[in-house]
Short mmCIF file of C-alpha atoms in Angstrom, two decimals:
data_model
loop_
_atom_site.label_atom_id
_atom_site.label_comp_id
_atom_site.label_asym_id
_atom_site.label_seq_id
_atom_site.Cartn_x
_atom_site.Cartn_y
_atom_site.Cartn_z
CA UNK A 420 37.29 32.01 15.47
CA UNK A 421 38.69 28.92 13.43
CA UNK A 422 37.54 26.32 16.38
CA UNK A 423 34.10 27.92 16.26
CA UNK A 424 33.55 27.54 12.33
CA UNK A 425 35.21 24.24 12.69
CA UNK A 426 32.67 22.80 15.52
CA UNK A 427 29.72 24.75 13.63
CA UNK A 428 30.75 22.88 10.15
CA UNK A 429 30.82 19.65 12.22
CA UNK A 430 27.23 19.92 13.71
CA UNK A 431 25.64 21.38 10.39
CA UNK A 432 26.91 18.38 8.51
CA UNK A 433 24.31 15.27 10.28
CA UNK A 434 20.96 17.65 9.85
CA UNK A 435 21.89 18.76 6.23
CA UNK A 436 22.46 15.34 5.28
CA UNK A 437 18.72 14.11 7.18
CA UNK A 438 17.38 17.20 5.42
CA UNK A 439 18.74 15.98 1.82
CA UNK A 440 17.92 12.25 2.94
CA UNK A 441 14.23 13.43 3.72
CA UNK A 442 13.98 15.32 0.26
CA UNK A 443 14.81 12.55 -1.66
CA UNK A 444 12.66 10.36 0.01
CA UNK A 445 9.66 12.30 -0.78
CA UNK A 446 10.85 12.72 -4.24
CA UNK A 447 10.65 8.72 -4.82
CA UNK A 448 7.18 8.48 -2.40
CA UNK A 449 6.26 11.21 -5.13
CA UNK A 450 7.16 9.29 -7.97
CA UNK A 451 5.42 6.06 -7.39
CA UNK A 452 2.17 7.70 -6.83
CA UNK A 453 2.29 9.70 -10.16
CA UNK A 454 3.30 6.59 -11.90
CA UNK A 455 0.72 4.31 -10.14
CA UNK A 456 -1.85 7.42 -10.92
CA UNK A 457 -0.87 7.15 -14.62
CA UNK A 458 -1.79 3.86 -15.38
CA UNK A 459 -4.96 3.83 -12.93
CA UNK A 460 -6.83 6.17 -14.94
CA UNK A 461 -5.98 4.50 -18.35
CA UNK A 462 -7.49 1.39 -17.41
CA UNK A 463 -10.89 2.21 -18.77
CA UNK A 464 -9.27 2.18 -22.23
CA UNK A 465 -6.99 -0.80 -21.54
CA UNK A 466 -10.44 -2.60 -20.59
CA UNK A 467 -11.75 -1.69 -23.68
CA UNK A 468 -8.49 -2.53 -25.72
CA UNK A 469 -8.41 -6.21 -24.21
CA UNK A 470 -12.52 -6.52 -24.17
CA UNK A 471 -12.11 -7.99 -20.83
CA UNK A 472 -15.39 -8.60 -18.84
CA UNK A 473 -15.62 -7.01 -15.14
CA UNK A 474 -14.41 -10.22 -13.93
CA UNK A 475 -11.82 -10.87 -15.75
CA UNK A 476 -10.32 -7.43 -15.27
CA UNK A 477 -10.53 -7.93 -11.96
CA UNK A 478 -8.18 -11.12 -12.42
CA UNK A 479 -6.19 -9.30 -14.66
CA UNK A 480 -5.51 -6.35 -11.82
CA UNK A 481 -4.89 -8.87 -9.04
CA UNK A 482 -1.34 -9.56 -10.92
CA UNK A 483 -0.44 -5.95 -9.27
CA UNK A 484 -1.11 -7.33 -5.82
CA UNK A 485 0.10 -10.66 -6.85
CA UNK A 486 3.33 -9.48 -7.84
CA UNK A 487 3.89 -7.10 -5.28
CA UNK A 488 3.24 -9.21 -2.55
CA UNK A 489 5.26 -12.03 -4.06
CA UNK A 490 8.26 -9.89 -3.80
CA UNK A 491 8.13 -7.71 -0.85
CA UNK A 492 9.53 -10.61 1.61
CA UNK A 493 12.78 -10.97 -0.49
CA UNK A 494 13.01 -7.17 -0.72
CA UNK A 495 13.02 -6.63 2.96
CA UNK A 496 15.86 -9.40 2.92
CA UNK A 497 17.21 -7.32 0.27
CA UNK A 498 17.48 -4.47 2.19
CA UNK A 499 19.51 -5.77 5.06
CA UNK A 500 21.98 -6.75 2.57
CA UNK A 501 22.38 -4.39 0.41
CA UNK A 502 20.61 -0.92 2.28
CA UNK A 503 17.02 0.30 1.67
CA UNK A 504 19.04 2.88 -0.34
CA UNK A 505 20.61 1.00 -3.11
CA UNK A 506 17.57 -1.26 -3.55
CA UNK A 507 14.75 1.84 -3.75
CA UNK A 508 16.77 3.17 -6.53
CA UNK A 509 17.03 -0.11 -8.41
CA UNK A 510 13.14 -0.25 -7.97
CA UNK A 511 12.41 2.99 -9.32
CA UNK A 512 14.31 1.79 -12.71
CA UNK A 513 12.08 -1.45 -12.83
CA UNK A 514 8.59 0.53 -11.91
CA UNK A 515 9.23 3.48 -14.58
CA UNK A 516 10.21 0.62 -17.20
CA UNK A 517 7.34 -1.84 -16.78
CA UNK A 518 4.32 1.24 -16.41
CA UNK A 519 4.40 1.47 -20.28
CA UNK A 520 4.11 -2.79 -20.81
CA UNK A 521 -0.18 -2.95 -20.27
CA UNK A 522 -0.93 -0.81 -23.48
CA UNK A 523 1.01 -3.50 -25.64
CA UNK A 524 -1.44 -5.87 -24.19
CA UNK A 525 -4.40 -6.82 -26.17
CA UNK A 526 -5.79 -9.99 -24.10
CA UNK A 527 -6.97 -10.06 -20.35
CA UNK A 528 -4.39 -13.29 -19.67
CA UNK A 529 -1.46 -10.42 -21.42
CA UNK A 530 -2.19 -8.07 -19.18
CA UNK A 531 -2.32 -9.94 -16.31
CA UNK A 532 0.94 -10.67 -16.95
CA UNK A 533 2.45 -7.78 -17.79
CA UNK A 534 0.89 -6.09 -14.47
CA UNK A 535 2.71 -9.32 -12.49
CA UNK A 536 5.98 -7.61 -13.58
CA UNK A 537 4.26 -4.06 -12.85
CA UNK A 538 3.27 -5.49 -9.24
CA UNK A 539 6.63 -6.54 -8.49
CA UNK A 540 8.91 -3.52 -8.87
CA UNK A 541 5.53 -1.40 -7.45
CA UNK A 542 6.05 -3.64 -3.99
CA UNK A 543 9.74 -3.66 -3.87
CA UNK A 544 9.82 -0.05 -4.23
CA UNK A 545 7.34 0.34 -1.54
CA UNK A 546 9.13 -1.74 1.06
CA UNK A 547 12.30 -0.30 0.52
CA UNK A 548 11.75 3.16 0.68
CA UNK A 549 8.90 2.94 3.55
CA UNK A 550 12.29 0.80 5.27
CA UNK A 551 14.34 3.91 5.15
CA UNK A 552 11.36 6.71 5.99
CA UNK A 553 11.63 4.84 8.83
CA UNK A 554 14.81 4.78 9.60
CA UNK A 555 15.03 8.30 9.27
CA UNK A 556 11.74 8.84 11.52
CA UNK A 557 13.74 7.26 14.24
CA UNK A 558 16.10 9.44 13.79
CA UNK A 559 14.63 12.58 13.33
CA UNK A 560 12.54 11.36 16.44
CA UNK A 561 8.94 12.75 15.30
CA UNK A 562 6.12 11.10 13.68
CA UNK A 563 6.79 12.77 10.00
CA UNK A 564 5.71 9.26 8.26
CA UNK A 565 2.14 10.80 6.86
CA UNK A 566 4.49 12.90 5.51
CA UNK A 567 6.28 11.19 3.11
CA UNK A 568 3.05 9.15 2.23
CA UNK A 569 1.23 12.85 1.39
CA UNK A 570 3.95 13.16 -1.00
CA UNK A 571 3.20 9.91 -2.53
CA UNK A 572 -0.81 10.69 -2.65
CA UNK A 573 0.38 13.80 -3.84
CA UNK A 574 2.00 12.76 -6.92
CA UNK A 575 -1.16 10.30 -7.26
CA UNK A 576 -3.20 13.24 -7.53
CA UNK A 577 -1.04 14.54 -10.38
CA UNK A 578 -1.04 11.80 -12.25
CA UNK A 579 -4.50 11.00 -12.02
CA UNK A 580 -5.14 14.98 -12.99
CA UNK A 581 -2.21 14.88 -16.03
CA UNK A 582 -3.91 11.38 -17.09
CA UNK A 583 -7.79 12.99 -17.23
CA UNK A 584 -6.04 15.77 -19.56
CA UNK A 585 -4.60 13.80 -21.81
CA UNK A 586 -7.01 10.99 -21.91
CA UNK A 587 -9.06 12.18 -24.80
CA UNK A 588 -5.69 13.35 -26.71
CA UNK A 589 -3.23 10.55 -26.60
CA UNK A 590 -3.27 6.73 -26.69
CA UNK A 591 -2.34 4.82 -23.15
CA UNK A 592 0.58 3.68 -25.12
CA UNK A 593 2.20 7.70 -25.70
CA UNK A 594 0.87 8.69 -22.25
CA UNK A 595 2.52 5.58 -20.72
CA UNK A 596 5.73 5.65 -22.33
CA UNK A 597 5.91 9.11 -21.19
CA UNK A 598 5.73 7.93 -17.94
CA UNK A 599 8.45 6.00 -18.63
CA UNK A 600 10.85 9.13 -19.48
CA UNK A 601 9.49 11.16 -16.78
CA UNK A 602 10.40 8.22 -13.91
CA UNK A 603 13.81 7.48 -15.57
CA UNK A 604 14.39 11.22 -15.33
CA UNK A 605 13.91 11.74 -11.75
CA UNK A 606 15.49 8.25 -10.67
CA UNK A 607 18.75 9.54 -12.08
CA UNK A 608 18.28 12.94 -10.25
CA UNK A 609 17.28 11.92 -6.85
CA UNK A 610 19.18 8.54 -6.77
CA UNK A 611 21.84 10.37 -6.75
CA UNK A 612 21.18 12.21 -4.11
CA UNK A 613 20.01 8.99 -2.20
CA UNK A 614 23.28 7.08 -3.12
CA UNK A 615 25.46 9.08 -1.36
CA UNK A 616 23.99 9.13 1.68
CA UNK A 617 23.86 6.48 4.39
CA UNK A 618 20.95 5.06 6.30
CA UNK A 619 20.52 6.40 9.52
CA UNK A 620 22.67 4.05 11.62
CA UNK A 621 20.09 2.08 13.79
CA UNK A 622 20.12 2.18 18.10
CA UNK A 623 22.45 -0.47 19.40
CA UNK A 624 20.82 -3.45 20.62
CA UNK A 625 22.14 -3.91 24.19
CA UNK A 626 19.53 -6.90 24.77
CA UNK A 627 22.79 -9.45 24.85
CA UNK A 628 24.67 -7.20 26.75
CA UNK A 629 22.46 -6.99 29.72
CA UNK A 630 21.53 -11.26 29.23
CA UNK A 631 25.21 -12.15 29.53
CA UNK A 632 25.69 -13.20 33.06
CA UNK A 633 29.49 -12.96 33.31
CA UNK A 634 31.74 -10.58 30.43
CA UNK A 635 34.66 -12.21 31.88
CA UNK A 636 36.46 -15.06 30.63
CA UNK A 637 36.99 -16.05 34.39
CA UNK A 638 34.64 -18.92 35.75
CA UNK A 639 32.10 -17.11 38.37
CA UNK A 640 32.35 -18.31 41.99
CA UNK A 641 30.31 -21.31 42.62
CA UNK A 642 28.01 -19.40 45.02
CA UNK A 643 26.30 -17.67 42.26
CA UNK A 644 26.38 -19.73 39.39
CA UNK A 645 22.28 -21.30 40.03
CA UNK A 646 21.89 -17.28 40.29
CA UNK A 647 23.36 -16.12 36.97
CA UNK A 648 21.97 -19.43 35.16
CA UNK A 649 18.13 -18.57 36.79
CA UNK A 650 19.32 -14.96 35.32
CA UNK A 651 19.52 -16.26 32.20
CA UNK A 652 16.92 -18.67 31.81
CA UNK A 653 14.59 -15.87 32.53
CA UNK A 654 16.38 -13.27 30.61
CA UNK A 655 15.85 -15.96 27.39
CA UNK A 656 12.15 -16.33 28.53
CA UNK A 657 11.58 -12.77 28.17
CA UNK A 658 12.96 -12.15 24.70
CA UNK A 659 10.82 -15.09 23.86
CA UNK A 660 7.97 -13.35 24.85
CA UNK A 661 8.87 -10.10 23.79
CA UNK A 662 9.63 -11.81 20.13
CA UNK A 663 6.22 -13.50 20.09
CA UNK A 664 4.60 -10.10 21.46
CA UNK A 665 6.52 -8.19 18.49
CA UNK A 666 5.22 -10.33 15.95
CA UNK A 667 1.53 -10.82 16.99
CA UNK A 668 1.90 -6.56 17.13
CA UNK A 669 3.11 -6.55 13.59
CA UNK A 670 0.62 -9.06 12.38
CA UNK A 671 -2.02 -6.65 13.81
CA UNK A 672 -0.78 -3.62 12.10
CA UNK A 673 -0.48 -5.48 9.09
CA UNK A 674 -3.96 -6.55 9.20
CA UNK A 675 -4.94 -2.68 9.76
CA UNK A 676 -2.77 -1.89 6.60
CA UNK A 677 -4.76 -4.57 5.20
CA UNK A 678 -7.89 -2.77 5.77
CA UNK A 679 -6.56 0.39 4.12
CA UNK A 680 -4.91 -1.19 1.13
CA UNK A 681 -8.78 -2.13 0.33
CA UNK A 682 -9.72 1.01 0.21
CA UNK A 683 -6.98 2.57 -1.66
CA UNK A 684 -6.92 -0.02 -4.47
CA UNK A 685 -10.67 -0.06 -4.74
CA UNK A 686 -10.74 3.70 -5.70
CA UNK A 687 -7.89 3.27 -8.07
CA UNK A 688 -8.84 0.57 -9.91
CA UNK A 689 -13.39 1.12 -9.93
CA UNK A 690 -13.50 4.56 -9.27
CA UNK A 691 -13.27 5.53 -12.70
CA UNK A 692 -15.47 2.99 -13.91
CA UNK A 693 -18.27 3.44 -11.94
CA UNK A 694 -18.80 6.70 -12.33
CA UNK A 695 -18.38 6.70 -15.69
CA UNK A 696 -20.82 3.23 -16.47
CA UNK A 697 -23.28 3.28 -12.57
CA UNK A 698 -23.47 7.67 -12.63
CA UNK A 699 -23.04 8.42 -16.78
CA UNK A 700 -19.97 10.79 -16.29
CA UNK A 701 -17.54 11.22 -18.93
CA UNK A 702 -13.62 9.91 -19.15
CA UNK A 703 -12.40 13.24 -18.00
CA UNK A 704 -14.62 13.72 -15.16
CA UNK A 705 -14.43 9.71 -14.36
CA UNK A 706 -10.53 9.97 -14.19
CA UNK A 707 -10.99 13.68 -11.56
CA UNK A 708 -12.78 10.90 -9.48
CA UNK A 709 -9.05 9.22 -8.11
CA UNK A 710 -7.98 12.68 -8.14
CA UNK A 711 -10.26 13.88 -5.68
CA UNK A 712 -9.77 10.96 -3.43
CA UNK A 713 -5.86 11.15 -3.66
CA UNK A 714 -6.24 14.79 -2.89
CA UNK A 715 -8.31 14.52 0.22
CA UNK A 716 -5.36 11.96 1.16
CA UNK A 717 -2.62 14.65 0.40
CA UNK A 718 -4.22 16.91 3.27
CA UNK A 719 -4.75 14.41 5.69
CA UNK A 720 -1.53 13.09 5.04
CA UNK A 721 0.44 16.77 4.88
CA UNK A 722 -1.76 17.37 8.72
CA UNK A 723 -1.17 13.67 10.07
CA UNK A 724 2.40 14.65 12.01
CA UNK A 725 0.46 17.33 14.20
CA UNK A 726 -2.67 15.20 14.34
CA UNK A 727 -0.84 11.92 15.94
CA UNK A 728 0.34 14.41 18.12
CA UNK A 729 -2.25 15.53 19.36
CA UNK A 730 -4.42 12.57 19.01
CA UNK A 731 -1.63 9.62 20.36
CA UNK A 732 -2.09 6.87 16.97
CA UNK A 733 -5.12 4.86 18.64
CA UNK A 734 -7.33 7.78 18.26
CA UNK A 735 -6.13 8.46 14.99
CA UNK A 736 -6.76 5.06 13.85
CA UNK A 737 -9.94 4.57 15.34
CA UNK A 738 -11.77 8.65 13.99
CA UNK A 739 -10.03 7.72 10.72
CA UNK A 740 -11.15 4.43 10.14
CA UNK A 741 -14.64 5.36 10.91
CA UNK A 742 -14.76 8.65 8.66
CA UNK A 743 -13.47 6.53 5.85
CA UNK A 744 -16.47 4.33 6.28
CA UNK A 745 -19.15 6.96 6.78
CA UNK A 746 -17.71 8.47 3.14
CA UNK A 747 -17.21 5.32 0.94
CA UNK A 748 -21.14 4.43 1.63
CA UNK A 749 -22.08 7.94 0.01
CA UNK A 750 -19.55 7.44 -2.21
CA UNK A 751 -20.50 3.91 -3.47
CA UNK A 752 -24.45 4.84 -3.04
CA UNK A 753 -24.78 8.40 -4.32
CA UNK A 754 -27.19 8.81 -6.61
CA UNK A 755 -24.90 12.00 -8.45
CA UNK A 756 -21.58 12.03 -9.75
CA UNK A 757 -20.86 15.34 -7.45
CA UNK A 758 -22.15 13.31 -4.25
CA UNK A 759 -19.93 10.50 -5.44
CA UNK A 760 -16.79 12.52 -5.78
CA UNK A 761 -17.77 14.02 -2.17
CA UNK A 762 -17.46 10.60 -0.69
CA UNK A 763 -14.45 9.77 -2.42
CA UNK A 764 -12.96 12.66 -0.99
CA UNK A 765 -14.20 11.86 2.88
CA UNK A 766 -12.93 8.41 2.02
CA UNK A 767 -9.33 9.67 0.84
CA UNK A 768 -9.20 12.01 4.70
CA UNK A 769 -10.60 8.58 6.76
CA UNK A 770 -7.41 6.64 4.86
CA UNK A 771 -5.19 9.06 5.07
CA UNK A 772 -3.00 8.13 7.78
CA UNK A 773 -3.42 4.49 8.72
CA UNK A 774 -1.18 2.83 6.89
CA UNK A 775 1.31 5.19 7.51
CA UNK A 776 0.99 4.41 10.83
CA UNK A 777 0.67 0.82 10.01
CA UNK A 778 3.56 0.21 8.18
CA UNK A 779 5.72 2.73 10.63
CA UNK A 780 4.85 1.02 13.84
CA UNK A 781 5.88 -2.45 12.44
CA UNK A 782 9.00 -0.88 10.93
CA UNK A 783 10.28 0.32 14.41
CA UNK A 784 9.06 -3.04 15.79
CA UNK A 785 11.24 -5.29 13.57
CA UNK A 786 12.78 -3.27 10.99
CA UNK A 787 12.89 -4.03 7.01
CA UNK A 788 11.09 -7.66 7.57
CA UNK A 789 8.57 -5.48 9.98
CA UNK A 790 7.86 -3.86 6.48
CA UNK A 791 7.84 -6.47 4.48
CA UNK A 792 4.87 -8.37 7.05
CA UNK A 793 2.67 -5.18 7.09
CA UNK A 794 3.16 -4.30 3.65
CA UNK A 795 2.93 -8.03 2.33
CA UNK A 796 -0.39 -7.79 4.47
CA UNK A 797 -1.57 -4.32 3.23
CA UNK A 798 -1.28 -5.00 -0.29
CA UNK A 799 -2.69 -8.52 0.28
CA UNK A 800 -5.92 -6.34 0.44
CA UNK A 801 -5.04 -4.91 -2.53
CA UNK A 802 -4.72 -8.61 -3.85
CA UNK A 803 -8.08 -9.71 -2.39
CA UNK A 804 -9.46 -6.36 -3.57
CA UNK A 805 -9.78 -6.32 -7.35
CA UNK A 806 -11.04 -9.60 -8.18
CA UNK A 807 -13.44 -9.83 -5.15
CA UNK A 808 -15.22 -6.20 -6.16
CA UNK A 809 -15.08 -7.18 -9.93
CA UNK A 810 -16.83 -10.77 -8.86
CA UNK A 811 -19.27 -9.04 -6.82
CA UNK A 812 -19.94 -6.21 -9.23
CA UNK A 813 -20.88 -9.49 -11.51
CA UNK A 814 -23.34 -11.09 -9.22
CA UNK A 815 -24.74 -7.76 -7.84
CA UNK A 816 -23.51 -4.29 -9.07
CA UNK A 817 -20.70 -2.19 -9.13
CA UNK A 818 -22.03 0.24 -6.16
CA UNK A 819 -23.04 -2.41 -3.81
CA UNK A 820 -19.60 -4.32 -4.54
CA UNK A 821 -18.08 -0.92 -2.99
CA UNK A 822 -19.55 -0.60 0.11
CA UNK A 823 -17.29 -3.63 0.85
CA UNK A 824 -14.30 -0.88 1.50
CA UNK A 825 -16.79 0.61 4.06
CA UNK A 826 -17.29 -2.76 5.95
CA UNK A 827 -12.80 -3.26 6.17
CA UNK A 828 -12.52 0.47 6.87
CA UNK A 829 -14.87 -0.46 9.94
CA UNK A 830 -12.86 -3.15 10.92
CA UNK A 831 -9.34 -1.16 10.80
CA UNK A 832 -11.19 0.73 13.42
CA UNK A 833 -12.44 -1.85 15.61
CA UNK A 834 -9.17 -3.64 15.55
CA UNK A 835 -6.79 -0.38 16.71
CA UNK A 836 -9.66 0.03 19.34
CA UNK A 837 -9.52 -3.22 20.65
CA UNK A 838 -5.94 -3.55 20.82
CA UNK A 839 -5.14 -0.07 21.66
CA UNK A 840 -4.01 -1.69 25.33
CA UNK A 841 -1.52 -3.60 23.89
CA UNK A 842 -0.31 -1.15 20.96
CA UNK A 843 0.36 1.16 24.09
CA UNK A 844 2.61 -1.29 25.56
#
């Protein structure tokens, strides 16, 4: 009986420790999506504090992109060093600290500033904890990444939904500072947790092993030296290849995850305002409007595990980036707030899973810096977004400015279609 309980203790241990590793994860996806929520829906009032134009909150937002994608290179170099672990802890500190800087703003140029800082720990967070989600999906050998992003749209969705019920009752400095409290909170609880345990250890790379033409110190006969130096010419010109092949691979799920980060940060940052100034709706039901959308991304998210298995990732990308099309035209042209919020809410199920699959696909490509390229990418859209809606919402309107997220969504599905080939190889 003792060697039984012994080998049972001994095979319990690994899966209780991916099970507590995959909790805590989803605890931080969680958090940054509640505290990203929070300050979305307060930017109507931070507009109005500052008295920025469309414009120039549109330059004032692209210091979130800015800042993230400034930083997520080094993080991915900071995660080889010091593990995805340490570093998405540190990152959750920085994020729940600089959330409650844009209310002590009180000029566009401020707050662009102050959301630089924002940007930065936002992106570092993102890399490092999307590094070890996929880690662990390699691991755990199943596609659970939507997973861990539902959790983050999730927590979006209860943020935006605490944020519309507090809106009319307290000041984006209270409700922001609160945010604060809340994310220094459940840092200390789940970094913990995420502290002591370490990354999945990664598959050992036998690529060298099987190039070296002769382990032995001995010299090899004479006879087949030409062969084993052909051998490794050729063994060299295929990691070559398979390097450039790797890269071009990443670049193109980047550029999907570029598509999506569009989307996603053109519904949090003009949702609220256009259907509270294009459609007449009021703060509270403005602010339901990212709620809805993140939502819709929670259940396509929580259902994207059994629907890339079904479906194989080409199909998935393809169906969703066309459904996310379809909906952001009814919800940039609808004549009702209710239509509005119904294409939101298409929009949020068409997202849903590509840049999970994005980002998870480059990760198993090339690890950390895999990441790093897709997400750098990804929220590059979220750079290019902001200021390019708020400049077309200038010299046209707000609506027609936002069927520009239908257009990329398009073209995140005609790019997994045409390289589908290639993404299978």
């Amino acid at each position: 009986m003792p060697p039984i309980n012994k080998t049972r203790t001994r095979t319990a241990a690994p899966d209780n420790s991916l099970t507590r590793l995959r909790i805590a994860l989803t605890v931080f996806f969680a958090l940054d999506g509640f505290v990203f929520a929070g300050w979305v829906v307060r930017i109507p009032a931070i507009k109005e504090q500052t008295g920025a134009s469309a414009s120039a909150l549109g330059l004032a937002l692209l210091g979130v992109s800015a800042g993230a994608v400034i930083t997520m290179m080094l993080t991915g170099r900071l995660c080889r060093r010091y593990g995805t672990h340490r570093v998405t802890v540190v990152c959750a500190v920085l994020l729940s600290l600089s959330v409650a800087l844009p209310p002590l703003t009180h000029s566009a140029p401020a707050l662009g500033a102050v959301l630089l800082v924002f940007g930065a720990a936002y992106g570092s967070i993102n890399v490092a904890f999307n590094s070890a989600a996929v880690d662990l999906v390699g691991a755990l050998r199943r596609p659970i990444m939507p997973s861990f992003h539902a959790a983050f749209s999730l927590g979006g969705m209860l943020g935006a939904g605490l944020g519309g019920l507090v809106a009319g009752a307290l000041s984006p400095t209270r409700h922001l500072l609160g945010l604060t409290v809340i994310g220094l909170l459940v840092t200390a609880v789940a970094g913990r947790t995420l502290l002591r345990i370490q990354p999945p250890a990664p598959a050992p790379d036998t690529t060298e092993q099987e190039a070296a033409p002769h382990p032995s110190g001995s010299p090899a006969p004479a006879s087949s030296r030409d062969r084993d130096r052909d051998r490794t010419h050729t063994h060299t010109r295929t990691r070559t290849r398979t390097r450039t092949r790797t890269r071009g691979l990443v670049i193109t799920f980047g550029l999907i995850a570029l598509c999506t980060a569009y989307g996603e940060g053109a519904l949090a940052d003009w949702s609220a305002l256009h259907l509270e100034h294009d459609l007449d709706a009021t703060a509270g039901v403005a602010a339901v409007g990212y709620s809805c959308f993140a939502l819709a991304m929670t259940i396509g998210r929580l259902t994207g595990t059994r629907l890339l298995e079904r479906l194989g990732q080409t199909r998935t990308l393809v169906g969703g980036g066309t459904t996310a099309a379809l909906g952001m035209l009814l919800g940039a042209l609808a004549p009702s707030v209710w239509a509005a919020l119904l294409g939101f809410m298409i929009t949020g199920l068409g997202l849903a899973n590509l840049f999970p699959v994005a980002v998870e696909r480059a990760g198993r490509l090339a690890g950390p810096d895999g990441v790093a390229v897709a997400s750098t990418l990804g929220y590059g859209g979220m750079l290019l977004g902001p200021p390019a809606i708020g400049f077309m919402a200038d010299w046209f309107s707000l609506p027609a400015a936002l069927t520009s997220v239908a257009a990329l969504a398009a073209t995140a599905a005609v790019i997994a279609a045409v390289t589908r080939r290639a993404a299978a190889a």
